[in-house]
Amino acid sequence: DAMVIQNPRYQVTQFGKPVTLSCSQTLNHNVMYWYQQKSSQAPKLLFHYYDKDFNNEADTPDNFQSRRPNTSFCFLDIRSPGLGDAAMYLCATNTGTSGSGAQYFGPGTRLTVL
Amino acid sequence: GEDVEQSLFLSVREGDSSVINCTYTDSSSTYLYWYKQEPGAGLQLLTYIFSNMDMKQDQRLTVLLNKKDKHLSLRIADTQTGDSAIYFCADQNTGNQFYFGTGTSLTVIP
């Protein structure tokens, strides 16, 4: 059974047209993360939520926003996508409690910007 | 963020052992992880080690951690063609943040 679900798997948008990527989880984990992964590169952490507390990475552009309306769902909003934002976007979850807090990843959404 | 580095490529023959290396700079690491990524897919957790351990074995996988040198390695015994993928190491700090290495592309030659 899928535990971290991302929709859609492939998203095409136009330069400057806002786009929203969706992530949901059935694990009831406290923490949800968004990563950007460009071709042949490591996933780059954009931000994460610990419950409702939002934690932004210092170098995440303002163009990227996130919402977490409840435990299960987290959204990534790209307000004005540029060509450089084309990438795979990965969502992950983590229990947030002490102990082996492994991350569980979704399959990713590949974003194309035309 | 913290720096986590890996060599980019590794080729081995089927049946041989593979050793993938990783170095990191985070002095507050709690756990270190190895993930596998196949083309077009998300990251699959392979194994992990607590930062106070030196070694962990899990079937064909052996993780070695040298905390003093901040060096982590993953050994895959009896490497198979299905092991061909990109392998990422990641460190988790006390703030629940994860930082990934650059990834090592493993090619297994039949």
PDB file of C-alpha atoms in Angstrom:
ATOM      1  CA  ASP A   1       0.000   0.000   0.000  1.00  0.00           C
ATOM      2  CA  ALA A   2       1.288   3.412  -0.912  1.00  0.00           C
ATOM      3  CA  MET A   3       2.325   5.367   2.168  1.00  0.00           C
ATOM      4  CA  VAL A   4       3.468   8.651   0.634  1.00  0.00           C
ATOM      5  CA  ILE A   5       1.486   9.645  -2.408  1.00  0.00           C
ATOM      6  CA  GLN A   6       2.314  12.442  -4.792  1.00  0.00           C
ATOM      7  CA  ASN A   7       0.005  13.851  -7.418  1.00  0.00           C
ATOM      8  CA  PRO A   8       0.373  14.304 -10.222  1.00  0.00           C
ATOM      9  CA  ARG A   9       3.401  12.211 -11.195  1.00  0.00           C
ATOM     10  CA  TYR A  10       4.057  14.519 -14.150  1.00  0.00           C
ATOM     11  CA  GLN A  11       3.128  18.184 -14.310  1.00  0.00           C
ATOM     12  CA  VAL A  12       3.611  20.580 -17.196  1.00  0.00           C
ATOM     13  CA  THR A  13       3.187  24.302 -16.668  1.00  0.00           C
ATOM     14  CA  GLN A  14       3.982  27.455 -18.533  1.00  0.00           C
ATOM     15  CA  PHE A  15       6.632  29.972 -17.610  1.00  0.00           C
ATOM     16  CA  GLY A  16       5.178  32.214 -14.908  1.00  0.00           C
ATOM     17  CA  LYS A  17       1.956  30.227 -14.434  1.00  0.00           C
ATOM     18  CA  PRO A  18       1.396  29.194 -10.797  1.00  0.00           C
ATOM     19  CA  VAL A  19       1.437  25.500 -10.094  1.00  0.00           C
ATOM     20  CA  THR A  20       0.641  23.370  -7.041  1.00  0.00           C
ATOM     21  CA  LEU A  21       2.056  19.946  -6.290  1.00  0.00           C
ATOM     22  CA  SER A  22       0.335  17.657  -3.820  1.00  0.00           C
ATOM     23  CA  CYS A  23       1.569  15.161  -1.262  1.00  0.00           C
ATOM     24  CA  SER A  24      -0.398  12.964   1.114  1.00  0.00           C
ATOM     25  CA  GLN A  25       0.647  10.353   3.646  1.00  0.00           C
ATOM     26  CA  THR A  26      -1.042   7.490   5.440  1.00  0.00           C
ATOM     27  CA  LEU A  27       1.711   7.117   8.041  1.00  0.00           C
ATOM     28  CA  ASN A  28       0.442   9.779  10.436  1.00  0.00           C
ATOM     29  CA  HIS A  29       3.958  11.188  10.617  1.00  0.00           C
ATOM     30  CA  ASN A  30       4.607  14.512  12.273  1.00  0.00           C
ATOM     31  CA  VAL A  31       7.105  15.814   9.755  1.00  0.00           C
ATOM     32  CA  MET A  32       6.672  16.392   6.040  1.00  0.00           C
ATOM     33  CA  TYR A  33       9.417  17.575   3.710  1.00  0.00           C
ATOM     34  CA  TRP A  34       9.710  18.946   0.210  1.00  0.00           C
ATOM     35  CA  TYR A  35      12.851  18.407  -1.823  1.00  0.00           C
ATOM     36  CA  GLN A  36      13.877  19.585  -5.256  1.00  0.00           C
ATOM     37  CA  GLN A  37      16.016  17.208  -7.277  1.00  0.00           C
ATOM     38  CA  LYS A  38      17.552  18.221 -10.566  1.00  0.00           C
ATOM     39  CA  SER A  39      19.032  15.773 -12.989  1.00  0.00           C
ATOM     40  CA  SER A  40      22.092  13.945 -11.629  1.00  0.00           C
ATOM     41  CA  GLN A  41      22.025  15.951  -8.414  1.00  0.00           C
ATOM     42  CA  ALA A  42      21.229  15.262  -4.788  1.00  0.00           C
ATOM     43  CA  PRO A  43      17.781  16.099  -3.439  1.00  0.00           C
ATOM     44  CA  LYS A  44      17.866  19.619  -2.054  1.00  0.00           C
ATOM     45  CA  LEU A  45      15.743  20.352   0.987  1.00  0.00           C
ATOM     46  CA  LEU A  46      13.353  23.259   0.377  1.00  0.00           C
ATOM     47  CA  PHE A  47      11.423  23.264   3.643  1.00  0.00           C
ATOM     48  CA  HIS A  48       9.693  21.039   6.138  1.00  0.00           C
ATOM     49  CA  TYR A  49       6.783  21.090   8.529  1.00  0.00           C
ATOM     50  CA  TYR A  50       6.959  19.710  12.042  1.00  0.00           C
ATOM     51  CA  ASP A  51       3.238  19.429  12.691  1.00  0.00           C
ATOM     52  CA  LYS A  52       2.097  22.954  11.849  1.00  0.00           C
ATOM     53  CA  ASP A  53       5.475  24.571  12.383  1.00  0.00           C
ATOM     54  CA  PHE A  54       6.995  25.643   9.094  1.00  0.00           C
ATOM     55  CA  ASN A  55      10.778  25.497   8.683  1.00  0.00           C
ATOM     56  CA  ASN A  56      12.215  27.154   5.618  1.00  0.00           C
ATOM     57  CA  GLU A  57      15.748  26.525   4.384  1.00  0.00           C
ATOM     58  CA  ALA A  58      17.710  29.766   4.171  1.00  0.00           C
ATOM     59  CA  ASP A  59      18.400  29.437   0.457  1.00  0.00           C
ATOM     60  CA  THR A  60      14.900  28.444  -0.665  1.00  0.00           C
ATOM     61  CA  PRO A  61      13.625  31.096  -3.100  1.00  0.00           C
ATOM     62  CA  ASP A  62      10.539  33.101  -2.114  1.00  0.00           C
ATOM     63  CA  ASN A  63       8.897  31.751  -5.254  1.00  0.00           C
ATOM     64  CA  PHE A  64       8.361  28.486  -3.379  1.00  0.00           C
ATOM     65  CA  GLN A  65       5.677  28.291  -0.732  1.00  0.00           C
ATOM     66  CA  SER A  66       4.099  25.440   1.174  1.00  0.00           C
ATOM     67  CA  ARG A  67       0.875  24.673   2.986  1.00  0.00           C
ATOM     68  CA  ARG A  68      -0.022  21.909   5.373  1.00  0.00           C
ATOM     69  CA  PRO A  69      -3.753  22.054   6.084  1.00  0.00           C
ATOM     70  CA  ASN A  70      -3.749  18.860   8.139  1.00  0.00           C
ATOM     71  CA  THR A  71      -1.479  15.966   9.162  1.00  0.00           C
ATOM     72  CA  SER A  72      -2.045  14.027   5.963  1.00  0.00           C
ATOM     73  CA  PHE A  73      -1.575  16.640   3.282  1.00  0.00           C
ATOM     74  CA  CYS A  74       1.159  19.015   2.273  1.00  0.00           C
ATOM     75  CA  PHE A  75       1.280  21.223  -0.819  1.00  0.00           C
ATOM     76  CA  LEU A  76       4.106  22.878  -2.697  1.00  0.00           C
ATOM     77  CA  ASP A  77       3.125  26.087  -4.470  1.00  0.00           C
ATOM     78  CA  ILE A  78       5.403  27.594  -7.075  1.00  0.00           C
ATOM     79  CA  ARG A  79       4.112  31.087  -7.638  1.00  0.00           C
ATOM     80  CA  SER A  80       5.886  31.986 -10.870  1.00  0.00           C
ATOM     81  CA  PRO A  81       7.763  29.003 -12.272  1.00  0.00           C
ATOM     82  CA  GLY A  82      10.891  29.726 -14.228  1.00  0.00           C
ATOM     83  CA  LEU A  83      12.737  27.418 -16.575  1.00  0.00           C
ATOM     84  CA  GLY A  84      15.226  26.734 -13.796  1.00  0.00           C
ATOM     85  CA  ASP A  85      12.469  25.277 -11.619  1.00  0.00           C
ATOM     86  CA  ALA A  86      12.040  22.277 -13.884  1.00  0.00           C
ATOM     87  CA  ALA A  87      12.985  19.334 -11.689  1.00  0.00           C
ATOM     88  CA  MET A  88      11.718  16.322  -9.790  1.00  0.00           C
ATOM     89  CA  TYR A  89       9.975  17.337  -6.584  1.00  0.00           C
ATOM     90  CA  LEU A  90      10.070  14.787  -3.818  1.00  0.00           C
ATOM     91  CA  CYS A  91       7.896  14.676  -0.744  1.00  0.00           C
ATOM     92  CA  ALA A  92       9.003  12.763   2.324  1.00  0.00           C
ATOM     93  CA  THR A  93       7.751  12.093   5.832  1.00  0.00           C
ATOM     94  CA  ASN A  94       9.370  11.321   9.144  1.00  0.00           C
ATOM     95  CA  THR A  95       7.991  10.408  12.546  1.00  0.00           C
ATOM     96  CA  GLY A  96       9.740  13.345  14.168  1.00  0.00           C
ATOM     97  CA  THR A  97      10.283  11.448  17.372  1.00  0.00           C
ATOM     98  CA  SER A  98      13.683  10.458  18.691  1.00  0.00           C
ATOM     99  CA  GLY A  99      15.045   7.181  17.438  1.00  0.00           C
ATOM    100  CA  SER A 100      15.601   6.069  13.917  1.00  0.00           C
ATOM    101  CA  GLY A 101      13.602   8.692  12.130  1.00  0.00           C
ATOM    102  CA  ALA A 102      14.009   7.394   8.637  1.00  0.00           C
ATOM    103  CA  GLN A 103      12.372   9.358   5.882  1.00  0.00           C
ATOM    104  CA  TYR A 104       9.810   7.755   3.641  1.00  0.00           C
ATOM    105  CA  PHE A 105       9.684   9.180   0.149  1.00  0.00           C
ATOM    106  CA  GLY A 106       6.925   9.489  -2.369  1.00  0.00           C
ATOM    107  CA  PRO A 107       7.546   8.639  -6.031  1.00  0.00           C
ATOM    108  CA  GLY A 108       8.037  12.293  -6.936  1.00  0.00           C
ATOM    109  CA  THR A 109       6.417  14.741  -9.340  1.00  0.00           C
ATOM    110  CA  ARG A 110       8.389  15.677 -12.413  1.00  0.00           C
ATOM    111  CA  LEU A 111       7.747  19.303 -13.284  1.00  0.00           C
ATOM    112  CA  THR A 112       8.291  20.608 -16.809  1.00  0.00           C
ATOM    113  CA  VAL A 113       8.219  24.358 -17.450  1.00  0.00           C
ATOM    114  CA  LEU A 114       7.532  25.452 -21.021  1.00  0.00           C
TER     115      LEU A 114
ATOM    116  CA  GLY B   1      23.059  23.137   4.980  1.00  0.00           C
ATOM    117  CA  GLU B   2      25.761  20.613   5.693  1.00  0.00           C
ATOM    118  CA  ASP B   3      28.109  19.206   3.075  1.00  0.00           C
ATOM    119  CA  VAL B   4      27.802  15.537   2.206  1.00  0.00           C
ATOM    120  CA  GLU B   5      30.040  14.234  -0.558  1.00  0.00           C
ATOM    121  CA  GLN B   6      30.303  11.016  -2.540  1.00  0.00           C
ATOM    122  CA  SER B   7      32.208   9.838  -5.553  1.00  0.00           C
ATOM    123  CA  LEU B   8      30.032  10.061  -8.655  1.00  0.00           C
ATOM    124  CA  PHE B   9      30.518   6.713 -10.344  1.00  0.00           C
ATOM    125  CA  LEU B  10      31.348   3.107  -9.491  1.00  0.00           C
ATOM    126  CA  SER B  11      31.459   0.053 -11.750  1.00  0.00           C
ATOM    127  CA  VAL B  12      31.744  -3.495 -10.504  1.00  0.00           C
ATOM    128  CA  ARG B  13      31.343  -6.952 -11.984  1.00  0.00           C
ATOM    129  CA  GLU B  14      28.367  -9.052 -11.027  1.00  0.00           C
ATOM    130  CA  GLY B  15      29.182 -11.155  -7.970  1.00  0.00           C
ATOM    131  CA  ASP B  16      31.889  -8.828  -6.690  1.00  0.00           C
ATOM    132  CA  SER B  17      31.517  -6.548  -3.686  1.00  0.00           C
ATOM    133  CA  SER B  18      30.761  -2.846  -4.103  1.00  0.00           C
ATOM    134  CA  VAL B  19      31.935  -0.206  -1.668  1.00  0.00           C
ATOM    135  CA  ILE B  20      30.361   3.243  -1.836  1.00  0.00           C
ATOM    136  CA  ASN B  21      31.932   5.978   0.261  1.00  0.00           C
ATOM    137  CA  CYS B  22      30.543   9.157   1.776  1.00  0.00           C
ATOM    138  CA  THR B  23      31.992  12.003   3.820  1.00  0.00           C
ATOM    139  CA  TYR B  24      30.029  14.570   5.774  1.00  0.00           C
ATOM    140  CA  THR B  25      30.688  17.670   7.824  1.00  0.00           C
ATOM    141  CA  ASP B  26      27.773  17.714  10.275  1.00  0.00           C
ATOM    142  CA  SER B  27      29.021  17.366  13.833  1.00  0.00           C
ATOM    143  CA  SER B  28      25.487  16.955  15.180  1.00  0.00           C
ATOM    144  CA  SER B  29      24.474  13.941  13.118  1.00  0.00           C
ATOM    145  CA  THR B  30      22.128  11.567  14.890  1.00  0.00           C
ATOM    146  CA  TYR B  31      21.568   8.963  12.203  1.00  0.00           C
ATOM    147  CA  LEU B  32      23.121   8.345   8.809  1.00  0.00           C
ATOM    148  CA  TYR B  33      21.243   6.669   6.000  1.00  0.00           C
ATOM    149  CA  TRP B  34      21.736   4.997   2.676  1.00  0.00           C
ATOM    150  CA  TYR B  35      19.061   5.358   0.009  1.00  0.00           C
ATOM    151  CA  LYS B  36      18.730   3.770  -3.422  1.00  0.00           C
ATOM    152  CA  GLN B  37      17.156   5.573  -6.364  1.00  0.00           C
ATOM    153  CA  GLU B  38      16.244   3.852  -9.598  1.00  0.00           C
ATOM    154  CA  PRO B  39      15.523   5.904 -12.740  1.00  0.00           C
ATOM    155  CA  GLY B  40      12.366   7.990 -12.490  1.00  0.00           C
ATOM    156  CA  ALA B  41      11.589   6.792  -8.976  1.00  0.00           C
ATOM    157  CA  GLY B  42      11.667   8.182  -5.469  1.00  0.00           C
ATOM    158  CA  LEU B  43      14.248   7.261  -2.877  1.00  0.00           C
ATOM    159  CA  GLN B  44      14.117   3.848  -1.224  1.00  0.00           C
ATOM    160  CA  LEU B  45      15.586   3.497   2.257  1.00  0.00           C
ATOM    161  CA  LEU B  46      18.175   0.707   2.314  1.00  0.00           C
ATOM    162  CA  THR B  47      19.680   0.900   5.762  1.00  0.00           C
ATOM    163  CA  TYR B  48      20.756   3.313   8.462  1.00  0.00           C
ATOM    164  CA  ILE B  49      23.180   3.551  11.357  1.00  0.00           C
ATOM    165  CA  PHE B  50      23.031   5.408  14.627  1.00  0.00           C
ATOM    166  CA  SER B  51      25.873   7.880  14.956  1.00  0.00           C
ATOM    167  CA  ASN B  52      27.257   6.092  18.023  1.00  0.00           C
ATOM    168  CA  MET B  53      27.681   2.792  16.189  1.00  0.00           C
ATOM    169  CA  ASP B  54      30.681   1.692  14.158  1.00  0.00           C
ATOM    170  CA  MET B  55      29.128  -0.986  12.026  1.00  0.00           C
ATOM    171  CA  LYS B  56      25.799  -2.402  11.027  1.00  0.00           C
ATOM    172  CA  GLN B  57      25.134  -5.473   8.914  1.00  0.00           C
ATOM    173  CA  ASP B  58      21.853  -6.145   7.164  1.00  0.00           C
ATOM    174  CA  GLN B  59      21.913  -9.197   4.863  1.00  0.00           C
ATOM    175  CA  ARG B  60      24.122  -8.220   1.899  1.00  0.00           C
ATOM    176  CA  LEU B  61      24.636  -4.701   3.197  1.00  0.00           C
ATOM    177  CA  THR B  62      27.335  -3.606   5.635  1.00  0.00           C
ATOM    178  CA  VAL B  63      27.551  -0.023   6.853  1.00  0.00           C
ATOM    179  CA  LEU B  64      30.763   1.263   8.402  1.00  0.00           C
ATOM    180  CA  LEU B  65      30.945   4.573  10.230  1.00  0.00           C
ATOM    181  CA  ASN B  66      34.095   6.365  11.278  1.00  0.00           C
ATOM    182  CA  LYS B  67      32.701   9.212  13.329  1.00  0.00           C
ATOM    183  CA  LYS B  68      36.077  10.766  14.025  1.00  0.00           C
ATOM    184  CA  ASP B  69      36.804  11.137  10.310  1.00  0.00           C
ATOM    185  CA  LYS B  70      33.116  11.678   9.427  1.00  0.00           C
ATOM    186  CA  HIS B  71      33.308   8.877   6.898  1.00  0.00           C
ATOM    187  CA  LEU B  72      30.507   6.474   6.033  1.00  0.00           C
ATOM    188  CA  SER B  73      30.614   3.529   3.670  1.00  0.00           C
ATOM    189  CA  LEU B  74      28.167   1.020   2.250  1.00  0.00           C
ATOM    190  CA  ARG B  75      29.386  -2.394   1.176  1.00  0.00           C
ATOM    191  CA  ILE B  76      27.133  -4.525  -1.009  1.00  0.00           C
ATOM    192  CA  ALA B  77      28.197  -8.160  -1.075  1.00  0.00           C
ATOM    193  CA  ASP B  78      27.604 -10.320  -4.142  1.00  0.00           C
ATOM    194  CA  THR B  79      26.473  -7.366  -6.227  1.00  0.00           C
ATOM    195  CA  GLN B  80      23.709  -8.141  -8.724  1.00  0.00           C
ATOM    196  CA  THR B  81      22.554  -6.363 -11.868  1.00  0.00           C
ATOM    197  CA  GLY B  82      19.428  -5.300  -9.967  1.00  0.00           C
ATOM    198  CA  ASP B  83      21.669  -3.296  -7.658  1.00  0.00           C
ATOM    199  CA  SER B  84      22.469  -0.872 -10.489  1.00  0.00           C
ATOM    200  CA  ALA B  85      21.089   2.484  -9.335  1.00  0.00           C
ATOM    201  CA  ILE B  86      22.129   5.736  -7.729  1.00  0.00           C
ATOM    202  CA  TYR B  87      22.985   5.485  -4.039  1.00  0.00           C
ATOM    203  CA  PHE B  88      22.659   8.472  -1.748  1.00  0.00           C
ATOM    204  CA  CYS B  89      23.971   8.831   1.754  1.00  0.00           C
ATOM    205  CA  ALA B  90      22.167  11.255   4.034  1.00  0.00           C
ATOM    206  CA  ASP B  91      22.723  12.575   7.495  1.00  0.00           C
ATOM    207  CA  GLN B  92      20.036  13.571   9.932  1.00  0.00           C
ATOM    208  CA  ASN B  93      20.743  16.249  12.465  1.00  0.00           C
ATOM    209  CA  THR B  94      19.068  16.948  15.786  1.00  0.00           C
ATOM    210  CA  GLY B  95      16.699  19.364  14.047  1.00  0.00           C
ATOM    211  CA  ASN B  96      15.086  16.634  11.925  1.00  0.00           C
ATOM    212  CA  GLN B  97      16.779  17.966   8.836  1.00  0.00           C
ATOM    213  CA  PHE B  98      18.250  15.585   6.306  1.00  0.00           C
ATOM    214  CA  TYR B  99      21.139  16.434   3.996  1.00  0.00           C
ATOM    215  CA  PHE B 100      21.927  14.257   1.017  1.00  0.00           C
ATOM    216  CA  GLY B 101      25.149  13.469  -0.717  1.00  0.00           C
ATOM    217  CA  THR B 102      25.686  13.978  -4.415  1.00  0.00           C
ATOM    218  CA  GLY B 103      24.849  10.357  -5.177  1.00  0.00           C
ATOM    219  CA  THR B 104      26.990   7.523  -6.537  1.00  0.00           C
ATOM    220  CA  SER B 105      25.877   5.867  -9.744  1.00  0.00           C
ATOM    221  CA  LEU B 106      26.576   2.144  -9.433  1.00  0.00           C
ATOM    222  CA  THR B 107      26.831   0.131 -12.634  1.00  0.00           C
ATOM    223  CA  VAL B 108      26.960  -3.642 -12.348  1.00  0.00           C
ATOM    224  CA  ILE B 109      28.543  -5.361 -15.332  1.00  0.00           C
ATOM    225  CA  PRO B 110      27.140  -8.827 -16.067  1.00  0.00           C
TER     226      PRO B 110
END
